CSV table of C-alpha atoms in Angstrom, one decimal:
chain,number,residue,atom,x,y,z
J,1,MET,CA,-8.3,10.0,-6.4
J,2,ALA,CA,-7.8,11.1,-2.8
J,3,VAL,CA,-10.3,13.6,-1.3
J,4,SER,CA,-7.7,16.2,-0.2
J,5,SER,CA,-3.9,16.8,-0.5
J,6,LEU,CA,-1.2,15.1,1.6
J,7,SER,CA,0.1,17.1,4.6
J,8,PHE,CA,3.0,15.7,6.4
J,9,SER,CA,2.6,17.5,9.7
J,10,SER,CA,4.5,14.8,11.5
J,11,ALA,CA,7.5,13.0,10.1
J,12,ALA,CA,9.6,11.9,13.0
J,13,THR,CA,12.1,9.4,11.6
J,14,LEU,CA,13.4,6.7,13.8
J,15,SER,CA,16.5,5.2,12.2
J,16,ARG,CA,17.1,2.0,14.1
J,17,ARG,CA,18.0,-1.5,12.9
J,18,LEU,CA,16.3,-4.2,14.8
J,19,ASN,CA,16.8,-7.9,14.6
J,20,LEU,CA,13.9,-8.6,14.7
J,21,PRO,CA,-1.3,-9.6,5.9
J,22,LEU,CA,-4.0,-9.9,6.5
J,23,LYS,CA,-6.9,-11.6,5.0
J,24,PRO,CA,-10.0,-9.5,4.4
J,25,SER,CA,-13.2,-10.9,3.2
J,26,CYS,CA,-14.1,-10.3,-0.5
J,27,SER,CA,-16.9,-7.8,-1.2
J,28,THR,CA,-18.5,-5.9,-4.0
J,29,ARG,CA,-17.0,-2.5,-4.5
J,30,THR,CA,-16.6,0.4,-6.8
J,31,ILE,CA,-13.0,1.3,-7.7
J,32,ILE,CA,-11.7,4.4,-9.5
J,33,ALA,CA,-8.2,4.1,-10.9
J,34,LEU,CA,-6.7,7.0,-12.7
J,35,SER,CA,-4.9,6.5,-16.0
J,36,LYS,CA,-4.5,8.0,-19.4
J,37,ASP,CA,-7.4,5.9,-20.9
J,38,VAL,CA,-11.2,5.7,-20.3
J,39,SER,CA,-12.6,2.2,-20.0
J,40,ILE,CA,-15.0,0.1,-17.8
J,41,ALA,CA,-14.4,-3.5,-17.0
J,42,GLU,CA,-16.3,-6.0,-14.9
J,43,GLU,CA,-15.0,-9.3,-13.5
J,44,ARG,CA,-16.0,-12.0,-11.1
J,45,SER,CA,-13.9,-14.1,-8.8
J,46,GLY,CA,-15.9,-16.6,-6.7
J,47,ASN,CA,-18.5,-14.5,-5.0
J,48,CYS,CA,-16.6,-11.3,-5.5
J,49,LYS,CA,-17.6,-8.9,-8.3
J,50,ARG,CA,-15.4,-5.9,-9.1
J,51,ARG,CA,-16.3,-3.0,-11.3
J,52,SER,CA,-13.2,-0.9,-12.2
J,53,LEU,CA,-13.4,2.5,-13.9
J,54,LEU,CA,-10.2,3.8,-15.6
J,55,ILE,CA,-10.7,7.5,-15.8
J,56,GLY,CA,-8.5,9.8,-17.8
J,57,VAL,CA,-8.3,13.5,-18.8
J,58,GLY,CA,-11.7,14.8,-20.1
J,59,ALA,CA,-13.7,12.5,-18.0
J,60,SER,CA,-14.0,14.7,-15.0
J,61,SER,CA,-17.8,14.9,-15.1
J,62,LEU,CA,-17.8,11.3,-13.9
J,63,LEU,CA,-16.0,12.2,-10.7
J,64,PRO,CA,-17.6,13.3,-7.4
J,65,THR,CA,-16.9,17.0,-6.7
J,66,LYS,CA,-14.7,16.3,-3.8
J,67,LEU,CA,-12.4,14.1,-5.9
J,68,LEU,CA,-11.7,17.0,-8.1
J,69,LEU,CA,-10.0,18.8,-5.3
J,70,ALA,CA,-7.2,16.3,-4.9
J,71,GLN,CA,-3.5,17.1,-5.5
J,72,GLU,CA,-1.8,16.4,-8.7
J,73,LYS,CA,-0.1,13.0,-8.7
J,74,PRO,CA,3.5,12.6,-9.4
J,75,PRO,CA,4.7,12.0,-13.0
J,76,ASN,CA,4.8,8.4,-14.0
J,77,TYR,CA,2.4,7.3,-11.3
J,78,ASP,CA,-1.4,6.4,-11.5
J,79,GLU,CA,-3.6,6.5,-8.6
J,80,PHE,CA,-5.8,3.7,-7.2
J,81,VAL,CA,-8.9,4.8,-5.3
J,82,ASP,CA,-11.4,2.5,-3.6
J,83,LEU,CA,-14.3,4.7,-2.3
J,84,GLU,CA,-16.2,1.7,-0.9
J,85,ASP,CA,-13.4,0.2,1.2
J,86,GLY,CA,-11.9,3.6,2.1
J,87,TYR,CA,-8.3,4.0,0.8
J,88,SER,CA,-6.1,5.2,-2.0
J,89,TYR,CA,-2.5,5.0,-3.2
J,90,TYR,CA,-0.2,5.8,-6.0
J,91,TYR,CA,1.5,3.0,-8.1
J,92,PRO,CA,4.0,3.2,-11.1
J,93,SER,CA,2.0,3.8,-14.3
J,94,ASP,CA,3.5,0.8,-16.1
J,95,TRP,CA,2.5,-1.8,-13.5
J,96,ARG,CA,-0.6,-3.9,-14.0
J,97,GLU,CA,-3.3,-5.0,-11.6
J,98,PHE,CA,-3.3,-8.7,-10.6
J,99,ASP,CA,-5.0,-10.9,-8.0
J,100,PHE,CA,-2.9,-11.4,-4.9
J,101,ARG,CA,-4.5,-14.0,-2.6
J,102,GLY,CA,-5.8,-12.6,0.6
J,103,HIS,CA,-5.5,-8.9,-0.5
J,104,ASP,CA,-8.0,-6.4,-1.5
J,105,SER,CA,-6.0,-4.8,-4.4
J,106,ALA,CA,-2.6,-5.4,-5.9
J,107,PHE,CA,-0.4,-4.1,-8.9
J,108,LYS,CA,2.9,-5.4,-10.1
J,109,ASP,CA,5.7,-4.6,-12.5
J,110,ARG,CA,4.8,-6.1,-15.9
J,111,TYR,CA,8.2,-8.0,-16.2
J,112,LEU,CA,9.3,-8.4,-12.5
J,113,GLN,CA,6.4,-10.0,-10.7
J,114,LEU,CA,8.1,-9.8,-7.3
J,115,GLN,CA,8.2,-6.0,-7.6
J,116,ASN,CA,4.7,-5.2,-6.5
J,117,VAL,CA,2.3,-3.4,-4.1
J,118,ARG,CA,-0.6,-5.0,-2.4
J,119,LEU,CA,-3.1,-3.8,0.2
J,120,SER,CA,-5.2,-5.8,2.8
J,121,PHE,CA,-7.4,-5.0,5.8
J,122,ILE,CA,-9.0,-6.7,8.6
J,123,PRO,CA,-11.7,-5.5,11.1
J,124,THR,CA,-10.6,-3.9,14.3
J,125,ALA,CA,-12.2,-2.1,17.3
J,126,LYS,CA,-9.3,0.3,17.4
J,127,THR,CA,-9.8,3.9,16.1
J,128,ASP,CA,-6.1,5.1,15.6
J,129,ILE,CA,-2.8,3.2,14.7
J,130,HIS,CA,-1.5,4.7,18.0
J,131,ASP,CA,-4.0,2.3,19.8
J,132,MET,CA,-2.0,-0.6,18.5
J,133,GLY,CA,1.1,0.6,20.5
J,134,PRO,CA,4.3,2.6,19.9
J,135,ILE,CA,5.8,2.3,16.6
J,136,GLU,CA,8.8,0.4,17.8
J,137,LYS,CA,6.8,-2.3,19.4
J,138,VAL,CA,4.2,-2.6,16.6
J,139,VAL,CA,6.8,-2.9,13.8
J,140,ALA,CA,9.0,-5.3,15.7
J,141,ASN,CA,6.0,-7.6,16.4
J,142,LEU,CA,4.9,-7.5,12.7
J,143,VAL,CA,8.2,-8.2,11.2
J,144,ARG,CA,9.3,-10.9,13.6
J,145,HIS,CA,5.9,-12.7,14.0
J,146,VAL,CA,3.6,-11.8,11.1
J,147,TYR,CA,5.6,-11.1,7.9
J,148,SER,CA,8.4,-13.5,8.3
J,149,THR,CA,8.6,-17.3,8.4
J,150,PRO,CA,10.7,-19.5,10.6
J,151,THR,CA,13.3,-19.8,7.8
J,152,GLN,CA,13.7,-16.1,7.3
J,153,VAL,CA,15.9,-13.6,9.1
J,154,PRO,CA,13.9,-10.2,9.5
J,155,ASP,CA,15.6,-6.8,9.8
J,156,VAL,CA,14.0,-3.4,10.2
J,157,PHE,CA,16.0,-0.4,8.9
J,158,ASP,CA,13.9,2.7,9.3
J,159,MET,CA,10.6,3.7,10.8
J,160,GLN,CA,8.5,6.8,10.3
J,161,GLU,CA,5.4,8.3,11.7
J,162,ARG,CA,3.2,10.8,9.8
J,163,THR,CA,-0.2,12.5,10.0
J,164,THR,CA,-2.1,13.2,7.0
J,165,ASP,CA,-5.5,14.9,7.1
J,166,GLY,CA,-5.9,14.1,10.8
J,167,LYS,CA,-5.1,10.4,10.3
J,168,ASN,CA,-1.9,8.7,11.6
J,169,TYR,CA,0.3,6.2,9.8
J,170,TYR,CA,3.3,4.0,10.5
J,171,THR,CA,5.7,3.4,7.6
J,172,PHE,CA,8.8,1.2,7.9
J,173,GLU,CA,11.4,-0.4,5.7
J,174,TYR,CA,12.5,-4.0,6.3
J,175,THR,CA,14.0,-7.1,4.6
J,176,LEU,CA,13.4,-10.8,4.9
J,177,THR,CA,16.4,-12.9,4.2
J,178,SER,CA,16.1,-16.6,3.3
J,179,PRO,CA,18.9,-19.1,2.5
J,180,ASN,CA,18.4,-18.6,-1.2
J,181,PHE,CA,16.4,-15.3,-1.5
J,182,SER,CA,16.0,-11.9,0.0
J,183,ARG,CA,13.2,-9.4,-0.3
J,184,ALA,CA,13.1,-5.7,0.8
J,185,ALA,CA,10.0,-3.7,1.2
J,186,PHE,CA,8.1,-0.8,2.7
J,187,ALA,CA,5.0,-1.3,4.8
J,188,THR,CA,2.5,1.4,5.8
J,189,ILE,CA,-0.2,0.6,8.4
J,190,ALA,CA,-3.1,2.7,9.5
J,191,VAL,CA,-6.4,2.3,11.2
J,192,GLY,CA,-9.8,3.9,10.2
J,193,ASN,CA,-13.3,2.9,9.2
J,194,GLY,CA,-13.2,0.1,11.7
J,195,ARG,CA,-10.4,-1.5,9.7
J,196,TYR,CA,-6.7,-2.1,10.2
J,197,TYR,CA,-5.1,-1.4,6.8
J,198,THR,CA,-1.7,-2.7,5.6
J,199,LEU,CA,-0.1,-1.7,2.4
J,200,ILE,CA,3.2,-3.4,1.4
J,201,VAL,CA,5.3,-2.5,-1.6
J,202,GLY,CA,8.6,-4.3,-2.3
J,203,ALA,CA,11.1,-6.0,-4.5
J,204,ASN,CA,13.9,-8.4,-4.7
J,205,GLU,CA,16.7,-7.1,-2.5
J,206,ARG,CA,19.1,-7.1,-5.4
J,207,ARG,CA,17.2,-4.5,-7.1
J,208,TRP,CA,16.4,-2.5,-4.0
J,209,ARG,CA,18.8,0.3,-4.5
J,210,ARG,CA,17.5,0.9,-7.9
J,211,VAL,CA,13.8,1.0,-7.0
J,212,ARG,CA,13.8,2.1,-3.4
J,213,ASN,CA,13.0,5.8,-4.0
J,214,GLN,CA,10.2,4.9,-6.5
J,215,LEU,CA,8.6,2.5,-4.1
J,216,LYS,CA,8.9,4.9,-1.2
J,217,VAL,CA,6.5,7.2,-3.1
J,218,VAL,CA,4.0,4.4,-3.1
J,219,ALA,CA,4.4,3.7,0.6
J,220,ASP,CA,4.0,7.4,1.5
J,221,SER,CA,1.0,8.0,-0.8
J,222,PHE,CA,-1.3,5.6,1.0
J,223,LYS,CA,-4.3,7.2,2.6
J,224,VAL,CA,-7.3,6.1,4.5
J,225,LEU,CA,-10.6,7.7,3.2
J,226,ASP,CA,-13.6,8.3,5.3
J,227,ILE,CA,-16.6,5.9,4.3
């Protein structure tokens, strides 16, 4: 769980529609994911070995002292914490972990696989997301040239900046429309630990109105932890 509570000291919302993934290397790490059960599982994928701890109530003795100070998570969400790679976020409790190529972690709805969250990071010499540029410029470039393909029409509907525990984040809502399919998503990006982190949580656009608020909780919960 996160080391300290969320504090939204800056939440300047920029509502503007613009016409407008990053592939980390696999590494050995220790992960703490909060759920109602307690279990330990180990798996290997190529040269990557992952050890996951599912820690529930009554297992607090296994957690570092700082982790016990975190805020209570919202109902119907679990928290994924990767202390080695330095990040955490909430995800709906009924989602299941899965392997998403090129990403460090990912969870999806058990029935609707396109409804999912995934996180990736790449090395960077930057020390803050503001070093990447103003939010309008950064978001437009990402959605037009990184997230979309030549056959997709990208649109951005909302952009927000926030500061949590002294770290800055950009969060934005966008859609990618293809001739036969459209997807809507939130993305939250941040810089820390010499890494450029990207969290994307989304769904089929036809379901977006139903799940938008639920998925916004995931996007807003993303935190970079010091390592």
